[in-house]
mmCIF file of C-alpha atoms and ligand atoms in Angstrom:
data_model
loop_
_atom_site.group_PDB
_atom_site.id
_atom_site.type_symbol
_atom_site.label_atom_id
_atom_site.label_comp_id
_atom_site.label_asym_id
_atom_site.label_seq_id
_atom_site.Cartn_x
_atom_site.Cartn_y
_atom_site.Cartn_z
ATOM 1 C CA MET A 1 49.142 -6.670 4.220
ATOM 2 C CA SER A 2 46.522 -5.380 2.276
ATOM 3 C CA PHE A 3 44.311 -8.076 0.853
ATOM 4 C CA LEU A 4 42.524 -7.031 -2.448
ATOM 5 C CA GLY A 5 41.382 -10.532 -3.295
ATOM 6 C CA THR A 6 40.257 -11.259 -7.468
ATOM 7 C CA LYS A 7 42.679 -8.842 -8.734
ATOM 8 C CA GLU A 8 42.823 -8.901 -12.590
ATOM 9 C CA ILE A 9 46.120 -9.857 -13.499
ATOM 10 C CA GLU A 10 48.013 -9.703 -17.269
ATOM 11 C CA THR A 11 50.634 -12.428 -18.303
ATOM 12 C CA GLU A 12 52.286 -13.120 -21.467
ATOM 13 C CA ARG A 13 49.407 -15.385 -23.524
ATOM 14 C CA LEU A 14 46.968 -14.802 -20.379
ATOM 15 C CA ILE A 15 44.036 -12.506 -18.536
ATOM 16 C CA LEU A 16 42.809 -13.788 -15.072
ATOM 17 C CA ARG A 17 39.784 -12.118 -13.995
ATOM 18 C CA PRO A 18 37.091 -12.645 -12.034
ATOM 19 C CA PHE A 19 34.040 -14.544 -13.535
ATOM 20 C CA LYS A 20 31.057 -13.192 -14.848
ATOM 21 C CA LEU A 21 27.502 -13.801 -16.088
ATOM 22 C CA GLY A 22 27.922 -15.612 -19.527
ATOM 23 C CA ASP A 23 31.313 -17.260 -18.870
ATOM 24 C CA GLU A 24 29.192 -20.265 -18.478
ATOM 25 C CA VAL A 25 29.217 -21.005 -22.219
ATOM 26 C CA ALA A 26 32.845 -21.244 -22.469
ATOM 27 C CA MET A 27 33.245 -22.656 -19.072
ATOM 28 C CA PHE A 28 30.819 -25.865 -19.756
ATOM 29 C CA LYS A 29 32.436 -26.211 -23.291
ATOM 30 C CA ASN A 30 36.292 -26.163 -22.511
ATOM 31 C CA TYR A 31 36.317 -27.827 -19.187
ATOM 32 C CA CYS A 32 33.022 -28.474 -17.111
ATOM 33 C CA ASN A 33 31.433 -31.206 -19.207
ATOM 34 C CA ASP A 34 34.853 -33.587 -19.886
ATOM 35 C CA GLU A 35 35.344 -36.253 -17.782
ATOM 36 C CA ARG A 36 39.516 -36.239 -18.729
ATOM 37 C CA VAL A 37 39.652 -33.030 -16.727
ATOM 38 C CA CYS A 38 37.816 -34.367 -13.950
ATOM 39 C CA GLU A 39 39.805 -37.597 -13.409
ATOM 40 C CA PHE A 40 41.464 -36.273 -10.522
ATOM 41 C CA LEU A 41 39.108 -33.871 -9.089
ATOM 42 C CA THR A 42 36.474 -33.748 -6.873
ATOM 43 C CA TRP A 43 33.637 -33.295 -8.808
ATOM 44 C CA ARG A 44 32.288 -34.860 -11.722
ATOM 45 C CA PRO A 45 31.177 -33.481 -16.092
ATOM 46 C CA HIS A 46 28.296 -31.362 -15.739
ATOM 47 C CA LYS A 47 25.762 -32.951 -17.885
ATOM 48 C CA ASN A 48 24.039 -29.422 -19.529
ATOM 49 C CA ILE A 49 25.123 -25.636 -19.069
ATOM 50 C CA GLU A 50 22.698 -25.108 -16.190
ATOM 51 C CA VAL A 51 24.680 -27.059 -13.854
ATOM 52 C CA THR A 52 27.248 -24.706 -15.206
ATOM 53 C CA LYS A 53 25.569 -21.893 -14.942
ATOM 54 C CA GLU A 54 24.445 -23.137 -11.448
ATOM 55 C CA TYR A 55 28.019 -23.801 -10.289
ATOM 56 C CA LEU A 56 29.152 -19.863 -11.828
ATOM 57 C CA GLN A 57 25.945 -18.217 -9.267
ATOM 58 C CA VAL A 58 26.704 -19.904 -6.465
ATOM 59 C CA CYS A 59 30.264 -21.232 -6.571
ATOM 60 C CA CYS A 60 31.750 -18.221 -8.361
ATOM 61 C CA LEU A 61 29.865 -14.879 -8.457
ATOM 62 C CA GLU A 62 28.071 -15.000 -4.871
ATOM 63 C CA LYS A 63 31.434 -15.953 -3.069
ATOM 64 C CA TYR A 64 32.878 -12.574 -4.528
ATOM 65 C CA ASN A 65 30.635 -10.607 -1.677
ATOM 66 C CA LEU A 66 30.838 -12.789 1.016
ATOM 67 C CA GLY A 67 34.395 -11.830 1.908
ATOM 68 C CA LEU A 68 37.682 -12.072 0.242
ATOM 69 C CA THR A 69 37.662 -14.300 -2.268
ATOM 70 C CA TYR A 70 40.887 -15.453 -5.075
ATOM 71 C CA LYS A 71 38.508 -16.810 -8.340
ATOM 72 C CA TRP A 72 40.052 -16.136 -11.333
ATOM 73 C CA ALA A 73 38.919 -16.757 -14.876
ATOM 74 C CA ILE A 74 41.962 -18.034 -16.965
ATOM 75 C CA VAL A 75 40.830 -16.163 -20.158
ATOM 76 C CA LEU A 76 43.137 -16.859 -23.189
ATOM 77 C CA LYS A 77 44.271 -13.328 -24.888
ATOM 78 C CA GLU A 78 44.493 -14.487 -28.334
ATOM 79 C CA THR A 79 40.553 -15.583 -28.543
ATOM 80 C CA ASN A 80 39.459 -14.003 -25.530
ATOM 81 C CA GLU A 81 37.681 -16.930 -24.306
ATOM 82 C CA VAL A 82 37.473 -18.355 -21.030
ATOM 83 C CA ILE A 83 39.822 -21.620 -20.796
ATOM 84 C CA GLY A 84 40.106 -22.708 -16.775
ATOM 85 C CA ALA A 85 40.508 -21.403 -13.381
ATOM 86 C CA ILE A 86 42.839 -21.031 -10.609
ATOM 87 C CA ASP A 87 41.381 -20.567 -7.450
ATOM 88 C CA VAL A 88 42.945 -19.928 -3.411
ATOM 89 C CA ILE A 89 40.942 -22.294 -2.302
ATOM 90 C CA ASN A 90 41.498 -22.077 1.718
ATOM 91 C CA TYR A 91 43.582 -19.233 3.047
ATOM 92 C CA LYS A 92 44.709 -18.650 6.595
ATOM 93 C CA ILE A 93 45.158 -15.218 7.244
ATOM 94 C CA GLU A 94 46.855 -14.894 10.495
ATOM 95 C CA LYS A 95 49.689 -17.277 9.425
ATOM 96 C CA HIS A 96 49.888 -15.774 6.098
ATOM 97 C CA GLN A 97 49.472 -19.411 4.088
ATOM 98 C CA ALA A 98 47.290 -20.066 0.823
ATOM 99 C CA SER A 99 46.899 -22.787 -1.084
ATOM 100 C CA LEU A 100 45.728 -22.961 -4.935
ATOM 101 C CA GLY A 101 43.438 -25.226 -6.772
ATOM 102 C CA TYR A 102 42.958 -25.195 -10.950
ATOM 103 C CA VAL A 103 41.679 -26.844 -13.759
ATOM 104 C CA LEU A 104 42.144 -26.057 -17.500
ATOM 105 C CA GLY A 105 40.179 -27.149 -20.470
ATOM 106 C CA TYR A 106 42.106 -30.398 -22.130
ATOM 107 C CA ASN A 107 42.607 -28.198 -25.741
ATOM 108 C CA PHE A 108 44.685 -26.444 -23.614
ATOM 109 C CA TRP A 109 47.258 -28.744 -22.036
ATOM 110 C CA GLY A 110 50.768 -29.124 -22.757
ATOM 111 C CA LYS A 111 51.546 -25.823 -23.775
ATOM 112 C CA GLY A 112 52.613 -24.161 -20.126
ATOM 113 C CA PHE A 113 49.450 -22.293 -19.791
ATOM 114 C CA MET A 114 48.636 -23.386 -16.128
ATOM 115 C CA PRO A 115 52.402 -22.769 -14.695
ATOM 116 C CA GLU A 116 52.374 -19.354 -16.438
ATOM 117 C CA ALA A 117 48.480 -18.752 -14.314
ATOM 118 C CA GLY A 118 50.277 -20.002 -11.239
ATOM 119 C CA LYS A 119 53.146 -18.006 -11.103
ATOM 120 C CA ALA A 120 51.478 -14.771 -11.819
ATOM 121 C CA VAL A 121 48.774 -15.976 -8.786
ATOM 122 C CA ILE A 122 51.752 -16.505 -6.483
ATOM 123 C CA ASN A 123 53.235 -13.464 -7.441
ATOM 124 C CA HIS A 124 50.339 -11.144 -6.601
ATOM 125 C CA LEU A 125 49.729 -13.742 -3.042
ATOM 126 C CA PHE A 126 53.211 -12.718 -1.900
ATOM 127 C CA ASN A 127 52.632 -8.856 -2.803
ATOM 128 C CA GLU A 128 49.663 -9.245 -0.706
ATOM 129 C CA GLY A 129 51.627 -10.030 2.018
ATOM 130 C CA PHE A 130 50.985 -14.017 2.261
ATOM 131 C CA VAL A 131 54.576 -15.835 2.791
ATOM 132 C CA ARG A 132 53.593 -19.660 2.223
ATOM 133 C CA VAL A 133 51.270 -20.844 -1.197
ATOM 134 C CA ASP A 134 50.873 -24.901 -1.226
ATOM 135 C CA ALA A 135 49.027 -27.077 -3.410
ATOM 136 C CA TRP A 136 48.127 -31.017 -3.658
ATOM 137 C CA HIS A 137 47.067 -33.545 -5.893
ATOM 138 C CA HIS A 138 46.104 -36.716 -5.992
ATOM 139 C CA ILE A 139 48.758 -39.188 -5.851
ATOM 140 C CA LYS A 140 48.133 -40.377 -9.670
ATOM 141 C CA ASN A 141 47.529 -36.826 -10.982
ATOM 142 C CA GLU A 142 51.309 -36.523 -12.298
ATOM 143 C CA LYS A 143 50.803 -33.893 -14.788
ATOM 144 C CA SER A 144 49.983 -31.548 -11.449
ATOM 145 C CA GLY A 145 53.139 -32.502 -9.797
ATOM 146 C CA LYS A 146 54.739 -31.325 -12.845
ATOM 147 C CA VAL A 147 53.009 -28.119 -12.658
ATOM 148 C CA MET A 148 53.540 -27.221 -9.335
ATOM 149 C CA GLN A 149 57.219 -27.787 -9.506
ATOM 150 C CA LYS A 150 57.058 -25.320 -12.837
ATOM 151 C CA MET A 151 55.782 -22.822 -10.557
ATOM 152 C CA GLY A 152 58.822 -22.958 -8.150
ATOM 153 C CA MET A 153 57.164 -25.393 -5.728
ATOM 154 C CA THR A 154 58.951 -28.068 -3.600
ATOM 155 C CA TYR A 155 56.953 -31.441 -3.103
ATOM 156 C CA GLU A 156 57.139 -31.268 1.003
ATOM 157 C CA GLY A 157 55.636 -35.036 1.058
ATOM 158 C CA THR A 158 52.583 -37.177 0.859
ATOM 159 C CA LEU A 159 49.431 -36.428 3.099
ATOM 160 C CA LYS A 160 47.937 -39.590 3.706
ATOM 161 C CA LYS A 161 44.399 -40.088 3.100
ATOM 162 C CA PHE A 162 44.061 -36.757 3.083
ATOM 163 C CA ASP A 163 41.219 -35.286 0.731
ATOM 164 C CA MET A 164 38.348 -36.984 -1.441
ATOM 165 C CA ASP A 165 37.933 -37.866 -4.936
ATOM 166 C CA LYS A 166 34.734 -37.986 -6.570
ATOM 167 C CA ASP A 167 33.207 -40.946 -5.118
ATOM 168 C CA GLY A 168 34.212 -39.544 -1.779
ATOM 169 C CA LYS A 169 36.351 -41.688 -1.059
ATOM 170 C CA LEU A 170 39.538 -39.892 0.791
ATOM 171 C CA GLN A 171 43.269 -40.681 -0.981
ATOM 172 C CA ASP A 172 46.475 -39.837 -0.535
ATOM 173 C CA MET A 173 47.814 -36.276 -1.637
ATOM 174 C CA LYS A 174 51.511 -34.867 -2.776
ATOM 175 C CA LEU A 175 51.790 -31.323 -1.206
ATOM 176 C CA TYR A 176 54.089 -29.079 -2.557
ATOM 177 C CA ALA A 177 54.598 -25.562 -1.245
ATOM 178 C CA ILE A 178 56.603 -22.358 -2.255
ATOM 179 C CA VAL A 179 57.361 -19.894 0.535
ATOM 180 C CA LYS A 180 58.382 -16.040 0.032
ATOM 181 C CA ASN A 181 62.100 -15.395 0.360
HETATM 182 C C1 LIG B 201 47.073 -30.456 -14.536
HETATM 183 C C2 LIG B 201 47.075 -29.158 -15.377
HETATM 184 C C3 LIG B 201 46.328 -27.925 -14.882
HETATM 185 C C4 LIG B 201 48.455 -29.241 -16.377
HETATM 186 O O1 LIG B 201 48.394 -27.635 -16.744
HETATM 187 P P1 LIG B 201 48.720 -27.378 -18.357
HETATM 188 O O2 LIG B 201 48.749 -25.488 -18.524
HETATM 189 O O3 LIG B 201 48.654 -28.377 -19.345
HETATM 190 O O4 LIG B 201 50.662 -27.745 -17.676
HETATM 191 P P2 LIG B 201 51.330 -28.414 -18.593
HETATM 192 O O5 LIG B 201 51.302 -27.538 -20.146
HETATM 193 O O6 LIG B 201 52.640 -27.539 -17.887
HETATM 194 O O7 LIG B 201 51.459 -29.476 -18.569
HETATM 195 C C5 LIG B 201 51.748 -29.934 -17.112
HETATM 196 C C6 LIG B 201 52.353 -31.545 -17.718
HETATM 197 O O8 LIG B 201 50.846 -32.192 -18.404
HETATM 198 C C7 LIG B 201 50.944 -33.161 -18.803
HETATM 199 N N1 LIG B 201 50.453 -33.173 -20.055
HETATM 200 C C8 LIG B 201 50.450 -32.014 -21.133
HETATM 201 N N2 LIG B 201 49.536 -32.298 -22.103
HETATM 202 C C9 LIG B 201 49.104 -33.590 -21.956
HETATM 203 C C10 LIG B 201 48.258 -34.604 -23.034
HETATM 204 N N3 LIG B 201 47.332 -33.443 -23.505
HETATM 205 N N4 LIG B 201 47.725 -35.404 -22.023
HETATM 206 C C11 LIG B 201 48.002 -35.998 -20.812
HETATM 207 N N5 LIG B 201 49.211 -35.263 -20.352
HETATM 208 C C12 LIG B 201 49.486 -34.131 -20.981
HETATM 209 C C13 LIG B 201 52.919 -33.215 -19.489
HETATM 210 O O9 LIG B 201 53.361 -34.425 -18.652
HETATM 211 C C14 LIG B 201 53.135 -31.874 -18.908
HETATM 212 O O10 LIG B 201 54.671 -31.976 -18.322
HETATM 213 P P3 LIG B 201 56.088 -31.607 -18.788
HETATM 214 O O11 LIG B 201 55.552 -30.447 -19.765
HETATM 215 O O12 LIG B 201 56.804 -31.722 -18.106
HETATM 216 O O13 LIG B 201 55.940 -32.917 -19.678
HETATM 217 C C15 LIG B 201 45.799 -29.875 -16.565
HETATM 218 O O14 LIG B 201 46.580 -30.897 -17.222
HETATM 219 C C16 LIG B 201 44.534 -29.857 -15.930
HETATM 220 O O15 LIG B 201 43.741 -28.970 -15.775
HETATM 221 N N6 LIG B 201 44.036 -30.922 -15.278
HETATM 222 C C17 LIG B 201 43.039 -31.494 -15.056
HETATM 223 C C18 LIG B 201 42.613 -30.668 -13.826
HETATM 224 C C19 LIG B 201 43.552 -30.733 -12.608
HETATM 225 O O16 LIG B 201 44.303 -31.952 -12.462
HETATM 226 N N7 LIG B 201 43.986 -29.882 -12.039
HETATM 227 C C20 LIG B 201 44.581 -29.822 -10.519
HETATM 228 C C21 LIG B 201 44.093 -30.503 -9.191
HETATM 229 S S1 LIG B 201 45.314 -30.860 -8.468
#
């Protein structure tokens, strides 16, 4: 296996690339400050751009230096703007398994951007040697279930009290996965 981490990936309408300083402006404007985006996530909307900048520094840029990291900014080619993010939130090298998480700005929903990004990331991970990629969503977050299906994943079951919501309460999650043929 050869692990490349956050390598730049190009799709028809998107560039997936590592985050960089300055991205906080588009991140804050497009998704970090939006309650609609955070409804089923583990974090609350950022109150101001300083929070986003801190998040970018600590949770993105510093992670790239700590070892193998998969954390892409999703950039719309048409405007060259960061509109979302897609990450490997967890991986097990010895089992060749990875789990995805993703977020997209509200104004960009419903255009198939996340399935497009997700398929490219799964392809990248399979090329690196991963054999299973999974993802889960809050039981009420049907939109995300649709994305998982469009990425080629299959529903595997509901995991009881598996992950926290933003109030720190454990919630049931629907698990999807795709395996390399
Ligand atoms: C889930 C999410 C990534 C979907 O990305 P996307 O690029 O819009 O995906 P799609 O265009 O394929 O749309 C997926 C579904 O969202 C729903 N949807 C699309 N636009 C919508 C809108 N404006 N309002 C409400 N629902 C919408 C539709 O049900 C759609 O499925 P369909 O096309 O089969 O009808 C995006 O909604 C998002 O970032 N949500 C907030 C963060 C989140 O929930 N992340 C996942 C955590 S597990």
